[in-house]
PDB file of N, CA, C and O in Angstrom, chain B, residues numbered from 101:
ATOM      1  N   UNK B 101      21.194  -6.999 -15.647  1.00  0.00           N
ATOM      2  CA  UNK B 101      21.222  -5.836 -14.741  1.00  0.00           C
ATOM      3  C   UNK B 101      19.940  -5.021 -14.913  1.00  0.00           C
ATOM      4  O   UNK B 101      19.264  -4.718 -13.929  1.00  0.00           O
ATOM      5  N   UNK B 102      19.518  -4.579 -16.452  1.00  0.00           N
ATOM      6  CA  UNK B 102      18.551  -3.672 -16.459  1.00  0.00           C
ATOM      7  C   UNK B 102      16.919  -4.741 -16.107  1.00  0.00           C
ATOM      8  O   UNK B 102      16.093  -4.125 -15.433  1.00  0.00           O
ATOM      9  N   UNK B 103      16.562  -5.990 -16.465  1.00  0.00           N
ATOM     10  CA  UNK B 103      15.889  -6.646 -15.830  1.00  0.00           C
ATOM     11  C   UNK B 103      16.009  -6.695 -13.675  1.00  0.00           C
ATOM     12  O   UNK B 103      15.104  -6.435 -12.882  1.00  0.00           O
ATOM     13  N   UNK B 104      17.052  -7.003 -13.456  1.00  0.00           N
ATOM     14  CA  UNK B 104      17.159  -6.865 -12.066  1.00  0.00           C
ATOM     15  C   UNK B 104      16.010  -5.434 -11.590  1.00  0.00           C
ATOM     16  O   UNK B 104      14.931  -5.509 -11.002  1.00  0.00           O
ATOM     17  N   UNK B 105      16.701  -4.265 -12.078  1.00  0.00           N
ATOM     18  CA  UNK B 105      16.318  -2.924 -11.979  1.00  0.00           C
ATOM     19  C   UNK B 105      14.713  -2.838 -12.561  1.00  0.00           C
ATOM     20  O   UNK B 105      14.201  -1.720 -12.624  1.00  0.00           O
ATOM     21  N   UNK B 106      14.220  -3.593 -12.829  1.00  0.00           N
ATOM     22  CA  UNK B 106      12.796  -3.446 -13.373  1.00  0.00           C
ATOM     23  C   UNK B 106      11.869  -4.038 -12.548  1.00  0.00           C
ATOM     24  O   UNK B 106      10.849  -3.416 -12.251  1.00  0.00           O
ATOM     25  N   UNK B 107      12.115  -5.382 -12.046  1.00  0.00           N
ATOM     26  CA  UNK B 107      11.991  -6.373 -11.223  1.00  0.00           C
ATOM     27  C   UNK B 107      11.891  -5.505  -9.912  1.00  0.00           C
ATOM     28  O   UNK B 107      11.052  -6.124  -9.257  1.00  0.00           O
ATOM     29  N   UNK B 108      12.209  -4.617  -9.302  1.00  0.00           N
ATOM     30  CA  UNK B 108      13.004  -4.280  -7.655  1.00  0.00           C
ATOM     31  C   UNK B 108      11.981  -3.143  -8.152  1.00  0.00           C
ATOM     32  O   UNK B 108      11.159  -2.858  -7.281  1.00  0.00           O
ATOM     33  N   UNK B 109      11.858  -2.506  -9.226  1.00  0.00           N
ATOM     34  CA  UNK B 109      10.824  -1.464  -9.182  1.00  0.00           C
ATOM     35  C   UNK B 109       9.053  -1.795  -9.065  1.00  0.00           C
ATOM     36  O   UNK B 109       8.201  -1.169  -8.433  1.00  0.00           O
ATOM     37  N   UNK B 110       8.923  -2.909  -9.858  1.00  0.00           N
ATOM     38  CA  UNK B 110       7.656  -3.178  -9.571  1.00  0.00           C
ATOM     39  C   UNK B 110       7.246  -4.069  -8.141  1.00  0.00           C
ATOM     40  O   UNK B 110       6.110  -4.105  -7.669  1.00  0.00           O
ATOM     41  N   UNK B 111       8.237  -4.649  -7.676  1.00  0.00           N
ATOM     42  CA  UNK B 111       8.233  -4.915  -6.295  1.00  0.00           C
ATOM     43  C   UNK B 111       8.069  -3.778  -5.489  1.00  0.00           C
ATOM     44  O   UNK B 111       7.174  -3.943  -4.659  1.00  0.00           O
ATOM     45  N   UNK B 112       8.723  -2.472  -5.431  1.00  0.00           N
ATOM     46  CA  UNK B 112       8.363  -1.492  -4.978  1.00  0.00           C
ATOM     47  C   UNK B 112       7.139  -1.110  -5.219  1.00  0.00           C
ATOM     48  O   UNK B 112       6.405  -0.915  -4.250  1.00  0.00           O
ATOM     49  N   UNK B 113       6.642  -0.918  -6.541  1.00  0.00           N
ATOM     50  CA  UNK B 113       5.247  -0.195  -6.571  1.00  0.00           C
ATOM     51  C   UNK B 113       4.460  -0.874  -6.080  1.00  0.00           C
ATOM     52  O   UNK B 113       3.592  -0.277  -5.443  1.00  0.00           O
ATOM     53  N   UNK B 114       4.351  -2.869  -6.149  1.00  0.00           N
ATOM     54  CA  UNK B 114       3.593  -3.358  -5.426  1.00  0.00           C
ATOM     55  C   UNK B 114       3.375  -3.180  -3.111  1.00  0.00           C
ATOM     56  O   UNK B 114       2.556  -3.348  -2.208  1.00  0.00           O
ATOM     57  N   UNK B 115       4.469  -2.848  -3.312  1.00  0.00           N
ATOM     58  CA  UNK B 115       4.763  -2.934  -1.950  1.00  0.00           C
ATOM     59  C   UNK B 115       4.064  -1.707  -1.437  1.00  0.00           C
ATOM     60  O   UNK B 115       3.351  -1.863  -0.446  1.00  0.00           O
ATOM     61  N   UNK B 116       4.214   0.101  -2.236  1.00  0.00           N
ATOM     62  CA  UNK B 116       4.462   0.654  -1.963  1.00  0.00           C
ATOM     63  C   UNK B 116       2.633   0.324  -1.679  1.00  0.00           C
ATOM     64  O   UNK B 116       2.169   0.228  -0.543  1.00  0.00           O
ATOM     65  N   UNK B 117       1.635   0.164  -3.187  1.00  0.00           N
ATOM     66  CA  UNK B 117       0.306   0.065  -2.997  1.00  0.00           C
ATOM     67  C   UNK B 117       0.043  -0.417  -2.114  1.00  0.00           C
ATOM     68  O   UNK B 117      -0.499   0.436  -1.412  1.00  0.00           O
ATOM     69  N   UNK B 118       0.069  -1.388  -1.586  1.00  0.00           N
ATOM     70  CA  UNK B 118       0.084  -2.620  -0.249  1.00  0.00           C
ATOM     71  C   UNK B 118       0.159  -1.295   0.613  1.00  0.00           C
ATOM     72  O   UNK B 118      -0.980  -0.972   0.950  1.00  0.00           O
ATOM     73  N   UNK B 119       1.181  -0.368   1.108  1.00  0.00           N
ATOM     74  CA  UNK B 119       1.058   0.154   1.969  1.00  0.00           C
ATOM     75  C   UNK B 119      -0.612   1.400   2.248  1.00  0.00           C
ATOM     76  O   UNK B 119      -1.538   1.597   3.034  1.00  0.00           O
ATOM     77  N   UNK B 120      -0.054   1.872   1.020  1.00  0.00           N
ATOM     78  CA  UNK B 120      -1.279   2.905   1.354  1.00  0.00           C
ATOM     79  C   UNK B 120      -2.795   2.477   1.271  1.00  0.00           C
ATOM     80  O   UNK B 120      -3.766   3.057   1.758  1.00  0.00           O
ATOM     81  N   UNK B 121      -2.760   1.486   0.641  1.00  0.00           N
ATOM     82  CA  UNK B 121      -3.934   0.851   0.536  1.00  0.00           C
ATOM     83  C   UNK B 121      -4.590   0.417   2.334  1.00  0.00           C
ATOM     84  O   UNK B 121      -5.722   0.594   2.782  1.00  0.00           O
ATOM     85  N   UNK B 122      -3.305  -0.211   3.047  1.00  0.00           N
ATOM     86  CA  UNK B 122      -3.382  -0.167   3.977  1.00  0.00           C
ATOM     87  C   UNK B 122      -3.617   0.884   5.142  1.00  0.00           C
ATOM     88  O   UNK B 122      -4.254   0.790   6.191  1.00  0.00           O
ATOM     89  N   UNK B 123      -2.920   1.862   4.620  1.00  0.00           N
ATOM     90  CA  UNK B 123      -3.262   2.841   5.456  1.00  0.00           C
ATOM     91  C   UNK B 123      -4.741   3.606   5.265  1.00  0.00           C
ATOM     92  O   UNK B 123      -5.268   4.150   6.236  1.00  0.00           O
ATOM     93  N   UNK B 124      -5.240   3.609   4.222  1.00  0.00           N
ATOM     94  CA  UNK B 124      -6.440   3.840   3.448  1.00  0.00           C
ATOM     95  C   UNK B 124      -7.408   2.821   4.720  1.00  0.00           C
ATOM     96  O   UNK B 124      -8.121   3.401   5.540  1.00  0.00           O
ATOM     97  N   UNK B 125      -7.308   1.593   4.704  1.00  0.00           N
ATOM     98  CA  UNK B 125      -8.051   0.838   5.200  1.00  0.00           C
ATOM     99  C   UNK B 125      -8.121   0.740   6.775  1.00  0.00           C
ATOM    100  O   UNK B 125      -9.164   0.434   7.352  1.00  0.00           O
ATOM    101  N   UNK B 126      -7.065   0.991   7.360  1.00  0.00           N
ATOM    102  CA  UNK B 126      -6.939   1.698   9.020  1.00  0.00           C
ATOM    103  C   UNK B 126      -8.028   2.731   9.326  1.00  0.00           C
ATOM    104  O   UNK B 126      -9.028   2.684  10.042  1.00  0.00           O
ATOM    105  N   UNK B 127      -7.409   3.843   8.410  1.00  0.00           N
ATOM    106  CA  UNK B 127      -7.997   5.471   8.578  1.00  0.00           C
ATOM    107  C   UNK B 127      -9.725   5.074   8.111  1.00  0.00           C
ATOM    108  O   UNK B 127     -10.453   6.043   8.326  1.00  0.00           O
ATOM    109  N   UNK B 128     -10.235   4.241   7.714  1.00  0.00           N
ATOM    110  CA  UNK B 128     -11.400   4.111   7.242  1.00  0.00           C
ATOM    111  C   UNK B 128     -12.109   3.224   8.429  1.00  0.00           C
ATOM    112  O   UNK B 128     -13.149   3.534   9.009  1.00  0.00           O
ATOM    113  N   UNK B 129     -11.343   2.093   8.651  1.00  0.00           N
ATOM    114  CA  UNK B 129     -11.834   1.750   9.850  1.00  0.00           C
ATOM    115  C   UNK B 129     -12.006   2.385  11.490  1.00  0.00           C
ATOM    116  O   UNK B 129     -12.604   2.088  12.524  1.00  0.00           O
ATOM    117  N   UNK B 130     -11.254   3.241  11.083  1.00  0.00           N
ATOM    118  CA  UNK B 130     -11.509   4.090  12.579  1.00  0.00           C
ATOM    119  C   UNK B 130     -12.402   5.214  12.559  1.00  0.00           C
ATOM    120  O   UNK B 130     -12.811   5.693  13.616  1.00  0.00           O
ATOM    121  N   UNK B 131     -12.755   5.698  11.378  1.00  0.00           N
ATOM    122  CA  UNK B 131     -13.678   6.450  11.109  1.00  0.00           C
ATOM    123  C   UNK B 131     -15.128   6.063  11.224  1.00  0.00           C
ATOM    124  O   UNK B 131     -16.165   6.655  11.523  1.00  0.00           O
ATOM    125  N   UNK B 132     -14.633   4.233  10.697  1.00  0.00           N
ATOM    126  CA  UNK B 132     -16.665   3.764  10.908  1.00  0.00           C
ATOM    127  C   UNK B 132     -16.653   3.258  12.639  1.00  0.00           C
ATOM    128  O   UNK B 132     -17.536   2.690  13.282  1.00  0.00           O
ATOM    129  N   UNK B 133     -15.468   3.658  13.000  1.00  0.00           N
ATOM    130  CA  UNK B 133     -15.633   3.099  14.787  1.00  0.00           C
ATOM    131  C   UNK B 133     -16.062   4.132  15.725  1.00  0.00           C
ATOM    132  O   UNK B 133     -16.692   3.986  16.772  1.00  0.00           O
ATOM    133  N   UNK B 134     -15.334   5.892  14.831  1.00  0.00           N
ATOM    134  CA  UNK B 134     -15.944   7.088  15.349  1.00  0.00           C
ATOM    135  C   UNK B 134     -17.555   6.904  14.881  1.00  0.00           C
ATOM    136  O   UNK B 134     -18.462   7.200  15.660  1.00  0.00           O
ATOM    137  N   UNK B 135     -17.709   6.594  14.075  1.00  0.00           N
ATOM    138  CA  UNK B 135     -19.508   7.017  14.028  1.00  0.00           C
ATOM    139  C   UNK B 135     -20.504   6.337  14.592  1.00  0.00           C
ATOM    140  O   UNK B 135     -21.600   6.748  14.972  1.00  0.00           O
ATOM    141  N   UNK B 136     -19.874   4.867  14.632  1.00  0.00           N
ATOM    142  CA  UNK B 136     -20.481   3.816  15.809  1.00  0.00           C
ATOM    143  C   UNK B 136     -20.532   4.641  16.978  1.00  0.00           C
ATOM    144  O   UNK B 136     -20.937   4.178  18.044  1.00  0.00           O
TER     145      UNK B 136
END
């Protein structure tokens, strides 16, 4: 159980990085499309 619960958390933190990283990389690309 407490493995399960450890497992589902670092899947989260990976997931969660994945996201903002992503969003990081959107907001950056539209910024070098405003200066173009």
């Amino acid at each position: 159980m407490h493995q399960c619960k450890e497992r589902a958390r670092a899947l989260g933190t990976i997931a969660y990085k994945r996201f903002m990283s992503g969003k990081i990389h959107k907001s950056s690309s539209q910024i070098q499309a405003m200066i173009q």
